[in-house]
Amino acid sequence: MCDLTLRLLVVLIVVLIERRFAIDASYHPGTLWRFIALKLAKKTAKNSPKQQRLSGAISTVMLLFIGIIIVYTILVFAIYPWFFDAIFLLLAINSYSILRHCKSVYQSLKHNKKNLAKEQLTSLCVRDTQSLSTMGIVKATIEGAIQQFSLNYLIPITLYLLTGSIGLIVYGLLNALARYWNPKQKAWRHFGKFPQYLIGLISLPFHCLQALLIAFLFGFKHLSIKRNSWHRFGTGALLTTTANAMNRELGGAVMYDGIKIRRPKLGASYHPDIADLPHLYRLLKKLRQSILIVVFITFLFSILLSL
């Protein structure tokens, strides 16, 4: 069995397992990684903005190097490397929690538990949630969930198929650092720029790929590859295509650590409401199902070609 066929089989098994449960944070290695990253950042994220950016870049390279060495050592001495491939992929992807959070926010808003919905929303985005209206909560849920699905599901799976475990681990560790040191938060405004910049570069083509997949599922008339004055091309294309497919308005002003950032409005002129969250849930499930079908068909073709 060739490497690609084996990777496709690993992906099929892992995505079917991940559909049913998510690894608890108390057992996830990412919790330890977060502790190490924040401890290191607090010791080095000091002095001038320029020095903070330099410290952030050095810290990113150092932590990535340590992570790669550990993973490479495991794979070199492993009798069955595919088993560890499956473990790494299972740790990297996360659609179950994203769907669960969408459902939780919907249930909270449905039962008029607005404060609870704001707290649940923090799992999907880093923006300030306390001042959000019901419409703002729904809009933030849509924007956060669709981006998180790309970052934590589509990209890890695709990178694993293209590059194997090393590429997957590099992305997974870098994505975690970009999240822990998010420059939208005051504490990491300069320190977290380097990992955020790298993640922006890596995610750009994959955000466009997810936008293309949404257009394939809901109609190519919804596809938008224009920047729309958004700060990142890939994110702008993904959010605009999603807004068009749902016939809702996304974008607009957001608050991060008390600072308002004005962004352009995307999509239609209809404001999101609570009823759109079940539509978002179904959209994400369709995306997940489509990825499974594509992987399965590719696996069958790979088997046929190897005969």
PDB file of C-alpha atoms in Angstrom:
ATOM      1  CA  MET A   1       0.000   0.000   0.000  1.00  0.00           C
ATOM      2  CA  CYS A   2       1.499   3.350  -1.064  1.00  0.00           C
ATOM      3  CA  ASP A   3       1.969   6.252   1.347  1.00  0.00           C
ATOM      4  CA  LEU A   4      -0.950   8.275  -0.036  1.00  0.00           C
ATOM      5  CA  THR A   5      -3.348   5.318   0.159  1.00  0.00           C
ATOM      6  CA  LEU A   6      -2.306   4.660   3.753  1.00  0.00           C
ATOM      7  CA  ARG A   7      -2.771   8.335   4.656  1.00  0.00           C
ATOM      8  CA  LEU A   8      -6.229   8.336   3.068  1.00  0.00           C
ATOM      9  CA  LEU A   9      -7.158   5.267   5.097  1.00  0.00           C
ATOM     10  CA  VAL A  10      -5.883   6.915   8.289  1.00  0.00           C
ATOM     11  CA  VAL A  11      -7.949  10.039   7.514  1.00  0.00           C
ATOM     12  CA  LEU A  12     -11.093   7.954   6.890  1.00  0.00           C
ATOM     13  CA  ILE A  13     -10.736   6.135  10.212  1.00  0.00           C
ATOM     14  CA  VAL A  14      -9.907   9.271  12.207  1.00  0.00           C
ATOM     15  CA  VAL A  15     -12.689  11.484  10.801  1.00  0.00           C
ATOM     16  CA  LEU A  16     -15.250   8.753  11.516  1.00  0.00           C
ATOM     17  CA  ILE A  17     -14.003   8.509  15.114  1.00  0.00           C
ATOM     18  CA  GLU A  18     -13.869  12.294  15.578  1.00  0.00           C
ATOM     19  CA  ARG A  19     -17.494  12.690  14.479  1.00  0.00           C
ATOM     20  CA  ARG A  20     -18.596  11.102  17.761  1.00  0.00           C
ATOM     21  CA  PHE A  21     -16.448  12.707  20.439  1.00  0.00           C
ATOM     22  CA  ALA A  22     -13.784  15.275  21.239  1.00  0.00           C
ATOM     23  CA  ILE A  23     -10.761  14.694  23.465  1.00  0.00           C
ATOM     24  CA  ASP A  24     -11.248  16.380  26.834  1.00  0.00           C
ATOM     25  CA  ALA A  25      -8.950  19.343  27.470  1.00  0.00           C
ATOM     26  CA  SER A  26      -7.590  17.758  30.650  1.00  0.00           C
ATOM     27  CA  TYR A  27      -6.165  14.868  28.578  1.00  0.00           C
ATOM     28  CA  HIS A  28      -5.203  16.840  25.468  1.00  0.00           C
ATOM     29  CA  PRO A  29      -1.438  17.531  25.024  1.00  0.00           C
ATOM     30  CA  GLY A  30      -2.447  20.980  23.781  1.00  0.00           C
ATOM     31  CA  THR A  31      -3.167  21.953  27.391  1.00  0.00           C
ATOM     32  CA  LEU A  32       0.484  21.368  28.332  1.00  0.00           C
ATOM     33  CA  TRP A  33       1.605  23.140  25.136  1.00  0.00           C
ATOM     34  CA  ARG A  34      -0.559  26.125  26.083  1.00  0.00           C
ATOM     35  CA  PHE A  35       0.939  26.226  29.592  1.00  0.00           C
ATOM     36  CA  ILE A  36       4.506  26.184  28.210  1.00  0.00           C
ATOM     37  CA  ALA A  37       3.726  28.790  25.522  1.00  0.00           C
ATOM     38  CA  LEU A  38       2.104  31.230  27.965  1.00  0.00           C
ATOM     39  CA  LYS A  39       4.867  30.798  30.555  1.00  0.00           C
ATOM     40  CA  LEU A  40       7.511  31.493  27.924  1.00  0.00           C
ATOM     41  CA  ALA A  41       5.606  34.467  26.547  1.00  0.00           C
ATOM     42  CA  LYS A  42       5.178  36.095  29.955  1.00  0.00           C
ATOM     43  CA  LYS A  43       8.930  35.926  30.521  1.00  0.00           C
ATOM     44  CA  THR A  44       9.912  37.279  27.098  1.00  0.00           C
ATOM     45  CA  ALA A  45       7.046  39.546  25.962  1.00  0.00           C
ATOM     46  CA  LYS A  46       8.551  42.702  27.438  1.00  0.00           C
ATOM     47  CA  ASN A  47      10.250  45.941  26.421  1.00  0.00           C
ATOM     48  CA  SER A  48       9.607  47.762  23.131  1.00  0.00           C
ATOM     49  CA  PRO A  49       7.216  46.568  20.385  1.00  0.00           C
ATOM     50  CA  LYS A  50      10.177  45.753  18.119  1.00  0.00           C
ATOM     51  CA  GLN A  51      11.829  43.629  20.797  1.00  0.00           C
ATOM     52  CA  GLN A  52       8.527  41.889  21.507  1.00  0.00           C
ATOM     53  CA  ARG A  53       8.121  40.985  17.825  1.00  0.00           C
ATOM     54  CA  LEU A  54      11.672  39.613  17.765  1.00  0.00           C
ATOM     55  CA  SER A  55      11.094  37.667  20.992  1.00  0.00           C
ATOM     56  CA  GLY A  56       7.852  36.266  19.561  1.00  0.00           C
ATOM     57  CA  ALA A  57       9.592  35.101  16.382  1.00  0.00           C
ATOM     58  CA  ILE A  58      12.465  33.457  18.309  1.00  0.00           C
ATOM     59  CA  SER A  59      10.049  31.798  20.763  1.00  0.00           C
ATOM     60  CA  THR A  60       7.955  30.473  17.875  1.00  0.00           C
ATOM     61  CA  VAL A  61      10.973  28.935  16.099  1.00  0.00           C
ATOM     62  CA  MET A  62      12.307  27.452  19.348  1.00  0.00           C
ATOM     63  CA  LEU A  63       9.007  25.824  20.368  1.00  0.00           C
ATOM     64  CA  LEU A  64       8.395  24.501  16.852  1.00  0.00           C
ATOM     65  CA  PHE A  65      11.894  22.994  16.770  1.00  0.00           C
ATOM     66  CA  ILE A  66      11.315  21.218  20.096  1.00  0.00           C
ATOM     67  CA  GLY A  67       7.918  19.921  18.940  1.00  0.00           C
ATOM     68  CA  ILE A  68       9.280  18.651  15.609  1.00  0.00           C
ATOM     69  CA  ILE A  69      12.203  16.855  17.302  1.00  0.00           C
ATOM     70  CA  ILE A  70       9.854  15.063  19.711  1.00  0.00           C
ATOM     71  CA  VAL A  71       7.460  13.971  16.943  1.00  0.00           C
ATOM     72  CA  TYR A  72      10.268  12.949  14.584  1.00  0.00           C
ATOM     73  CA  THR A  73      11.853  10.819  17.317  1.00  0.00           C
ATOM     74  CA  ILE A  74       8.541   9.066  17.978  1.00  0.00           C
ATOM     75  CA  LEU A  75       8.002   8.327  14.277  1.00  0.00           C
ATOM     76  CA  VAL A  76      11.576   7.084  13.718  1.00  0.00           C
ATOM     77  CA  PHE A  77      11.401   4.522  16.522  1.00  0.00           C
ATOM     78  CA  ALA A  78       7.744   3.561  16.063  1.00  0.00           C
ATOM     79  CA  ILE A  79       7.060   0.045  14.784  1.00  0.00           C
ATOM     80  CA  TYR A  80       3.734   1.220  13.337  1.00  0.00           C
ATOM     81  CA  PRO A  81       4.109   4.899  12.355  1.00  0.00           C
ATOM     82  CA  TRP A  82       0.585   4.965  10.919  1.00  0.00           C
ATOM     83  CA  PHE A  83      -0.783   4.459  14.454  1.00  0.00           C
ATOM     84  CA  PHE A  84       0.917   7.651  15.637  1.00  0.00           C
ATOM     85  CA  ASP A  85      -0.195   9.390  12.428  1.00  0.00           C
ATOM     86  CA  ALA A  86      -3.767   8.608  13.457  1.00  0.00           C
ATOM     87  CA  ILE A  87      -3.168   9.868  17.011  1.00  0.00           C
ATOM     88  CA  PHE A  88      -1.611  13.127  15.789  1.00  0.00           C
ATOM     89  CA  LEU A  89      -4.450  13.707  13.318  1.00  0.00           C
ATOM     90  CA  LEU A  90      -7.091  12.988  15.952  1.00  0.00           C
ATOM     91  CA  LEU A  91      -5.438  15.551  18.225  1.00  0.00           C
ATOM     92  CA  ALA A  92      -5.265  18.121  15.400  1.00  0.00           C
ATOM     93  CA  ILE A  93      -8.813  18.059  14.004  1.00  0.00           C
ATOM     94  CA  ASN A  94     -11.867  19.387  15.786  1.00  0.00           C
ATOM     95  CA  SER A  95     -15.295  19.508  14.195  1.00  0.00           C
ATOM     96  CA  TYR A  96     -17.250  17.871  17.011  1.00  0.00           C
ATOM     97  CA  SER A  97     -16.580  20.701  19.486  1.00  0.00           C
ATOM     98  CA  ILE A  98     -17.281  23.413  16.897  1.00  0.00           C
ATOM     99  CA  LEU A  99     -20.678  21.909  16.095  1.00  0.00           C
ATOM    100  CA  ARG A 100     -21.399  21.406  19.792  1.00  0.00           C
ATOM    101  CA  HIS A 101     -20.599  25.044  20.587  1.00  0.00           C
ATOM    102  CA  CYS A 102     -22.879  26.246  17.753  1.00  0.00           C
ATOM    103  CA  LYS A 103     -25.682  24.123  19.150  1.00  0.00           C
ATOM    104  CA  SER A 104     -25.038  25.348  22.706  1.00  0.00           C
ATOM    105  CA  VAL A 105     -25.156  29.029  21.680  1.00  0.00           C
ATOM    106  CA  TYR A 106     -28.411  28.400  19.809  1.00  0.00           C
ATOM    107  CA  GLN A 107     -30.020  26.616  22.768  1.00  0.00           C
ATOM    108  CA  SER A 108     -28.950  29.387  25.157  1.00  0.00           C
ATOM    109  CA  LEU A 109     -30.357  32.149  22.930  1.00  0.00           C
ATOM    110  CA  LYS A 110     -33.509  30.133  22.299  1.00  0.00           C
ATOM    111  CA  HIS A 111     -34.138  29.967  26.046  1.00  0.00           C
ATOM    112  CA  ASN A 112     -33.211  33.641  26.506  1.00  0.00           C
ATOM    113  CA  LYS A 113     -29.966  32.881  28.336  1.00  0.00           C
ATOM    114  CA  LYS A 114     -27.995  35.619  26.658  1.00  0.00           C
ATOM    115  CA  ASN A 115     -25.152  35.808  29.188  1.00  0.00           C
ATOM    116  CA  LEU A 116     -24.583  32.077  28.921  1.00  0.00           C
ATOM    117  CA  ALA A 117     -24.486  32.367  25.119  1.00  0.00           C
ATOM    118  CA  LYS A 118     -21.840  35.103  25.392  1.00  0.00           C
ATOM    119  CA  GLU A 119     -19.708  32.881  27.596  1.00  0.00           C
ATOM    120  CA  GLN A 120     -20.084  29.933  25.198  1.00  0.00           C
ATOM    121  CA  LEU A 121     -19.133  32.171  22.280  1.00  0.00           C
ATOM    122  CA  THR A 122     -15.646  32.681  23.727  1.00  0.00           C
ATOM    123  CA  SER A 123     -14.834  29.133  22.602  1.00  0.00           C
ATOM    124  CA  LEU A 124     -15.245  30.203  18.970  1.00  0.00           C
ATOM    125  CA  CYS A 125     -13.653  33.669  18.929  1.00  0.00           C
ATOM    126  CA  VAL A 126     -11.480  36.053  20.967  1.00  0.00           C
ATOM    127  CA  ARG A 127     -13.550  39.207  20.529  1.00  0.00           C
ATOM    128  CA  ASP A 128     -15.249  40.968  23.444  1.00  0.00           C
ATOM    129  CA  THR A 129     -18.667  39.392  23.911  1.00  0.00           C
ATOM    130  CA  GLN A 130     -20.159  41.207  26.900  1.00  0.00           C
ATOM    131  CA  SER A 131     -21.619  44.115  24.924  1.00  0.00           C
ATOM    132  CA  LEU A 132     -22.956  42.025  22.034  1.00  0.00           C
ATOM    133  CA  SER A 133     -26.625  42.049  21.128  1.00  0.00           C
ATOM    134  CA  THR A 134     -28.421  38.869  20.116  1.00  0.00           C
ATOM    135  CA  MET A 135     -27.725  39.671  16.480  1.00  0.00           C
ATOM    136  CA  GLY A 136     -24.058  40.297  17.325  1.00  0.00           C
ATOM    137  CA  ILE A 137     -23.794  36.934  19.095  1.00  0.00           C
ATOM    138  CA  VAL A 138     -25.249  35.118  16.077  1.00  0.00           C
ATOM    139  CA  LYS A 139     -22.974  36.975  13.653  1.00  0.00           C
ATOM    140  CA  ALA A 140     -19.878  36.254  15.770  1.00  0.00           C
ATOM    141  CA  THR A 141     -20.883  32.583  16.007  1.00  0.00           C
ATOM    142  CA  ILE A 142     -21.163  32.285  12.230  1.00  0.00           C
ATOM    143  CA  GLU A 143     -17.861  34.071  11.587  1.00  0.00           C
ATOM    144  CA  GLY A 144     -15.994  32.198  14.317  1.00  0.00           C
ATOM    145  CA  ALA A 145     -17.338  28.731  13.500  1.00  0.00           C
ATOM    146  CA  ILE A 146     -16.720  28.909   9.751  1.00  0.00           C
ATOM    147  CA  GLN A 147     -13.113  30.048  10.270  1.00  0.00           C
ATOM    148  CA  GLN A 148     -12.480  27.529  13.050  1.00  0.00           C
ATOM    149  CA  PHE A 149     -13.778  24.731  10.831  1.00  0.00           C
ATOM    150  CA  SER A 150     -11.232  25.632   8.170  1.00  0.00           C
ATOM    151  CA  LEU A 151      -8.352  26.076  10.637  1.00  0.00           C
ATOM    152  CA  ASN A 152      -9.079  23.013  12.761  1.00  0.00           C
ATOM    153  CA  TYR A 153     -10.549  20.525  10.287  1.00  0.00           C
ATOM    154  CA  LEU A 154     -10.051  21.178   6.579  1.00  0.00           C
ATOM    155  CA  ILE A 155      -6.447  22.421   6.802  1.00  0.00           C
ATOM    156  CA  PRO A 156      -5.062  19.686   9.127  1.00  0.00           C
ATOM    157  CA  ILE A 157      -6.617  16.926   7.009  1.00  0.00           C
ATOM    158  CA  THR A 158      -5.355  18.383   3.723  1.00  0.00           C
ATOM    159  CA  LEU A 159      -1.866  19.101   5.057  1.00  0.00           C
ATOM    160  CA  TYR A 160      -1.583  15.591   6.450  1.00  0.00           C
ATOM    161  CA  LEU A 161      -2.496  14.109   3.059  1.00  0.00           C
ATOM    162  CA  LEU A 162       0.009  16.372   1.296  1.00  0.00           C
ATOM    163  CA  THR A 163       2.933  16.361   3.733  1.00  0.00           C
ATOM    164  CA  GLY A 164       2.424  13.612   6.306  1.00  0.00           C
ATOM    165  CA  SER A 165       2.756  13.872  10.070  1.00  0.00           C
ATOM    166  CA  ILE A 166       5.633  16.366  10.163  1.00  0.00           C
ATOM    167  CA  GLY A 167       3.707  18.957   8.117  1.00  0.00           C
ATOM    168  CA  LEU A 168       0.613  18.290  10.218  1.00  0.00           C
ATOM    169  CA  ILE A 169       2.488  18.780  13.485  1.00  0.00           C
ATOM    170  CA  VAL A 170       4.221  21.963  12.308  1.00  0.00           C
ATOM    171  CA  TYR A 171       0.847  23.423  11.366  1.00  0.00           C
ATOM    172  CA  GLY A 172      -0.887  22.201  14.524  1.00  0.00           C
ATOM    173  CA  LEU A 173       1.743  23.660  16.852  1.00  0.00           C
ATOM    174  CA  LEU A 174       1.912  26.915  14.903  1.00  0.00           C
ATOM    175  CA  ASN A 175      -1.879  27.249  14.852  1.00  0.00           C
ATOM    176  CA  ALA A 176      -1.955  26.734  18.614  1.00  0.00           C
ATOM    177  CA  LEU A 177       0.698  29.421  19.184  1.00  0.00           C
ATOM    178  CA  ALA A 178      -1.188  31.852  16.949  1.00  0.00           C
ATOM    179  CA  ARG A 179      -4.274  31.217  19.072  1.00  0.00           C
ATOM    180  CA  TYR A 180      -2.530  31.444  22.460  1.00  0.00           C
ATOM    181  CA  TRP A 181      -0.607  34.596  21.459  1.00  0.00           C
ATOM    182  CA  ASN A 182      -3.393  36.163  19.433  1.00  0.00           C
ATOM    183  CA  PRO A 183      -2.263  39.725  18.545  1.00  0.00           C
ATOM    184  CA  LYS A 184      -5.883  40.910  18.752  1.00  0.00           C
ATOM    185  CA  GLN A 185      -5.378  40.801  22.507  1.00  0.00           C
ATOM    186  CA  LYS A 186      -3.373  43.621  24.095  1.00  0.00           C
ATOM    187  CA  ALA A 187      -0.942  41.322  25.899  1.00  0.00           C
ATOM    188  CA  TRP A 188       0.213  39.718  22.637  1.00  0.00           C
ATOM    189  CA  ARG A 189      -0.308  42.603  20.192  1.00  0.00           C
ATOM    190  CA  HIS A 190       3.344  42.560  19.104  1.00  0.00           C
ATOM    191  CA  PHE A 191       4.614  39.277  20.518  1.00  0.00           C
ATOM    192  CA  GLY A 192       2.117  37.169  18.542  1.00  0.00           C
ATOM    193  CA  LYS A 193       2.525  38.822  15.139  1.00  0.00           C
ATOM    194  CA  PHE A 194       4.983  36.282  13.698  1.00  0.00           C
ATOM    195  CA  PRO A 195       2.952  33.070  14.256  1.00  0.00           C
ATOM    196  CA  GLN A 196      -0.217  34.912  13.219  1.00  0.00           C
ATOM    197  CA  TYR A 197       1.472  36.041  10.004  1.00  0.00           C
ATOM    198  CA  LEU A 198       2.609  32.495   9.193  1.00  0.00           C
ATOM    199  CA  ILE A 199      -0.835  31.053   9.869  1.00  0.00           C
ATOM    200  CA  GLY A 200      -2.321  33.730   7.634  1.00  0.00           C
ATOM    201  CA  LEU A 201      -0.043  32.681   4.777  1.00  0.00           C
ATOM    202  CA  ILE A 202      -0.697  28.962   5.248  1.00  0.00           C
ATOM    203  CA  SER A 203      -4.465  29.309   5.638  1.00  0.00           C
ATOM    204  CA  LEU A 204      -5.012  31.612   2.650  1.00  0.00           C
ATOM    205  CA  PRO A 205      -5.341  28.930  -0.077  1.00  0.00           C
ATOM    206  CA  PHE A 206      -7.305  26.613   2.225  1.00  0.00           C
ATOM    207  CA  HIS A 207      -9.825  29.317   3.191  1.00  0.00           C
ATOM    208  CA  CYS A 208     -10.322  29.855  -0.550  1.00  0.00           C
ATOM    209  CA  LEU A 209     -10.704  26.086  -0.986  1.00  0.00           C
ATOM    210  CA  GLN A 210     -13.415  25.979   1.689  1.00  0.00           C
ATOM    211  CA  ALA A 211     -15.140  28.936   0.038  1.00  0.00           C
ATOM    212  CA  LEU A 212     -15.068  26.963  -3.223  1.00  0.00           C
ATOM    213  CA  LEU A 213     -16.535  23.923  -1.458  1.00  0.00           C
ATOM    214  CA  ILE A 214     -19.354  26.049   0.004  1.00  0.00           C
ATOM    215  CA  ALA A 215     -20.049  27.428  -3.465  1.00  0.00           C
ATOM    216  CA  PHE A 216     -20.126  23.867  -4.869  1.00  0.00           C
ATOM    217  CA  LEU A 217     -22.672  22.835  -2.227  1.00  0.00           C
ATOM    218  CA  PHE A 218     -24.902  25.922  -2.320  1.00  0.00           C
ATOM    219  CA  GLY A 219     -24.346  27.413  -5.773  1.00  0.00           C
ATOM    220  CA  PHE A 220     -21.371  29.019  -7.508  1.00  0.00           C
ATOM    221  CA  LYS A 221     -23.238  32.320  -7.689  1.00  0.00           C
ATOM    222  CA  HIS A 222     -22.356  32.707  -3.993  1.00  0.00           C
ATOM    223  CA  LEU A 223     -18.612  32.402  -4.553  1.00  0.00           C
ATOM    224  CA  SER A 224     -16.621  35.570  -3.909  1.00  0.00           C
ATOM    225  CA  ILE A 225     -12.862  35.771  -4.372  1.00  0.00           C
ATOM    226  CA  LYS A 226     -12.740  39.539  -3.944  1.00  0.00           C
ATOM    227  CA  ARG A 227     -10.906  40.965  -0.959  1.00  0.00           C
ATOM    228  CA  ASN A 228     -13.851  43.241  -0.110  1.00  0.00           C
ATOM    229  CA  SER A 229     -11.397  45.458   1.811  1.00  0.00           C
ATOM    230  CA  TRP A 230     -10.933  42.633   4.352  1.00  0.00           C
ATOM    231  CA  HIS A 231      -7.580  42.491   6.140  1.00  0.00           C
ATOM    232  CA  ARG A 232      -6.848  38.991   4.804  1.00  0.00           C
ATOM    233  CA  PHE A 233      -7.784  37.807   1.339  1.00  0.00           C
ATOM    234  CA  GLY A 234      -8.508  34.169   2.223  1.00  0.00           C
ATOM    235  CA  THR A 235     -10.619  35.037   5.254  1.00  0.00           C
ATOM    236  CA  GLY A 236     -12.482  37.693   3.287  1.00  0.00           C
ATOM    237  CA  ALA A 237     -13.281  35.245   0.487  1.00  0.00           C
ATOM    238  CA  LEU A 238     -14.469  32.600   2.968  1.00  0.00           C
ATOM    239  CA  LEU A 239     -16.663  34.957   5.002  1.00  0.00           C
ATOM    240  CA  THR A 240     -18.165  36.639   1.929  1.00  0.00           C
ATOM    241  CA  THR A 241     -19.006  33.300   0.311  1.00  0.00           C
ATOM    242  CA  THR A 242     -20.559  32.101   3.581  1.00  0.00           C
ATOM    243  CA  ALA A 243     -22.566  35.327   3.930  1.00  0.00           C
ATOM    244  CA  ASN A 244     -23.808  34.976   0.343  1.00  0.00           C
ATOM    245  CA  ALA A 245     -24.735  31.317   0.826  1.00  0.00           C
ATOM    246  CA  MET A 246     -26.691  32.128   4.003  1.00  0.00           C
ATOM    247  CA  ASN A 247     -28.098  35.361   2.491  1.00  0.00           C
ATOM    248  CA  ARG A 248     -27.008  37.277   5.569  1.00  0.00           C
ATOM    249  CA  GLU A 249     -24.752  40.199   6.420  1.00  0.00           C
ATOM    250  CA  LEU A 250     -21.450  39.442   8.114  1.00  0.00           C
ATOM    251  CA  GLY A 251     -18.520  41.681   9.041  1.00  0.00           C
ATOM    252  CA  GLY A 252     -18.822  45.127  10.547  1.00  0.00           C
ATOM    253  CA  ALA A 253     -17.273  46.605  13.693  1.00  0.00           C
ATOM    254  CA  VAL A 254     -15.832  44.297  16.373  1.00  0.00           C
ATOM    255  CA  MET A 255     -14.307  44.881  19.811  1.00  0.00           C
ATOM    256  CA  TYR A 256     -11.037  43.351  21.019  1.00  0.00           C
ATOM    257  CA  ASP A 257      -9.870  44.213  24.550  1.00  0.00           C
ATOM    258  CA  GLY A 258     -12.026  47.345  24.523  1.00  0.00           C
ATOM    259  CA  ILE A 259     -10.710  48.591  21.173  1.00  0.00           C
ATOM    260  CA  LYS A 260     -13.197  48.900  18.333  1.00  0.00           C
ATOM    261  CA  ILE A 261     -12.041  47.758  14.889  1.00  0.00           C
ATOM    262  CA  ARG A 262     -14.180  48.768  11.934  1.00  0.00           C
ATOM    263  CA  ARG A 263     -14.414  46.227   9.149  1.00  0.00           C
ATOM    264  CA  PRO A 264     -16.454  46.229   5.938  1.00  0.00           C
ATOM    265  CA  LYS A 265     -19.833  44.538   5.808  1.00  0.00           C
ATOM    266  CA  LEU A 266     -20.012  41.404   3.689  1.00  0.00           C
ATOM    267  CA  GLY A 267     -22.798  39.581   1.888  1.00  0.00           C
ATOM    268  CA  ALA A 268     -26.485  40.529   1.868  1.00  0.00           C
ATOM    269  CA  SER A 269     -28.224  43.321   3.755  1.00  0.00           C
ATOM    270  CA  TYR A 270     -30.246  40.982   6.002  1.00  0.00           C
ATOM    271  CA  HIS A 271     -29.018  40.840   9.599  1.00  0.00           C
ATOM    272  CA  PRO A 272     -28.457  37.384  11.139  1.00  0.00           C
ATOM    273  CA  ASP A 273     -30.909  36.136  13.740  1.00  0.00           C
ATOM    274  CA  ILE A 274     -31.291  33.107  16.010  1.00  0.00           C
ATOM    275  CA  ALA A 275     -32.938  31.015  13.284  1.00  0.00           C
ATOM    276  CA  ASP A 276     -29.701  31.168  11.265  1.00  0.00           C
ATOM    277  CA  LEU A 277     -27.750  29.070  13.778  1.00  0.00           C
ATOM    278  CA  PRO A 278     -29.462  25.778  12.794  1.00  0.00           C
ATOM    279  CA  HIS A 279     -28.661  26.709   9.162  1.00  0.00           C
ATOM    280  CA  LEU A 280     -25.020  27.227  10.166  1.00  0.00           C
ATOM    281  CA  TYR A 281     -25.038  23.858  11.939  1.00  0.00           C
ATOM    282  CA  ARG A 282     -26.337  22.126   8.808  1.00  0.00           C
ATOM    283  CA  LEU A 283     -23.831  23.978   6.606  1.00  0.00           C
ATOM    284  CA  LEU A 284     -20.915  22.773   8.748  1.00  0.00           C
ATOM    285  CA  LYS A 285     -22.238  19.215   8.757  1.00  0.00           C
ATOM    286  CA  LYS A 286     -22.542  19.309   4.958  1.00  0.00           C
ATOM    287  CA  LEU A 287     -18.959  20.548   4.697  1.00  0.00           C
ATOM    288  CA  ARG A 288     -17.784  17.754   6.963  1.00  0.00           C
ATOM    289  CA  GLN A 289     -19.741  15.162   5.011  1.00  0.00           C
ATOM    290  CA  SER A 290     -18.394  16.486   1.705  1.00  0.00           C
ATOM    291  CA  ILE A 291     -14.803  16.212   2.922  1.00  0.00           C
ATOM    292  CA  LEU A 292     -15.453  12.621   3.998  1.00  0.00           C
ATOM    293  CA  ILE A 293     -16.918  11.764   0.584  1.00  0.00           C
ATOM    294  CA  VAL A 294     -14.003  13.360  -1.288  1.00  0.00           C
ATOM    295  CA  VAL A 295     -11.475  11.465   0.857  1.00  0.00           C
ATOM    296  CA  PHE A 296     -13.370   8.184   0.389  1.00  0.00           C
ATOM    297  CA  ILE A 297     -13.584   8.563  -3.407  1.00  0.00           C
ATOM    298  CA  THR A 298      -9.888   9.487  -3.578  1.00  0.00           C
ATOM    299  CA  PHE A 299      -9.090   6.421  -1.459  1.00  0.00           C
ATOM    300  CA  LEU A 300     -11.003   4.150  -3.863  1.00  0.00           C
ATOM    301  CA  PHE A 301      -9.196   5.651  -6.872  1.00  0.00           C
ATOM    302  CA  SER A 302      -5.870   5.181  -5.111  1.00  0.00           C
ATOM    303  CA  ILE A 303      -6.662   1.507  -4.448  1.00  0.00           C
ATOM    304  CA  LEU A 304      -7.670   0.951  -8.091  1.00  0.00           C
ATOM    305  CA  LEU A 305      -4.521   2.628  -9.411  1.00  0.00           C
ATOM    306  CA  SER A 306      -2.313   0.481  -7.191  1.00  0.00           C
ATOM    307  CA  LEU A 307      -3.814  -2.792  -8.475  1.00  0.00           C
TER     308      LEU A 307
END
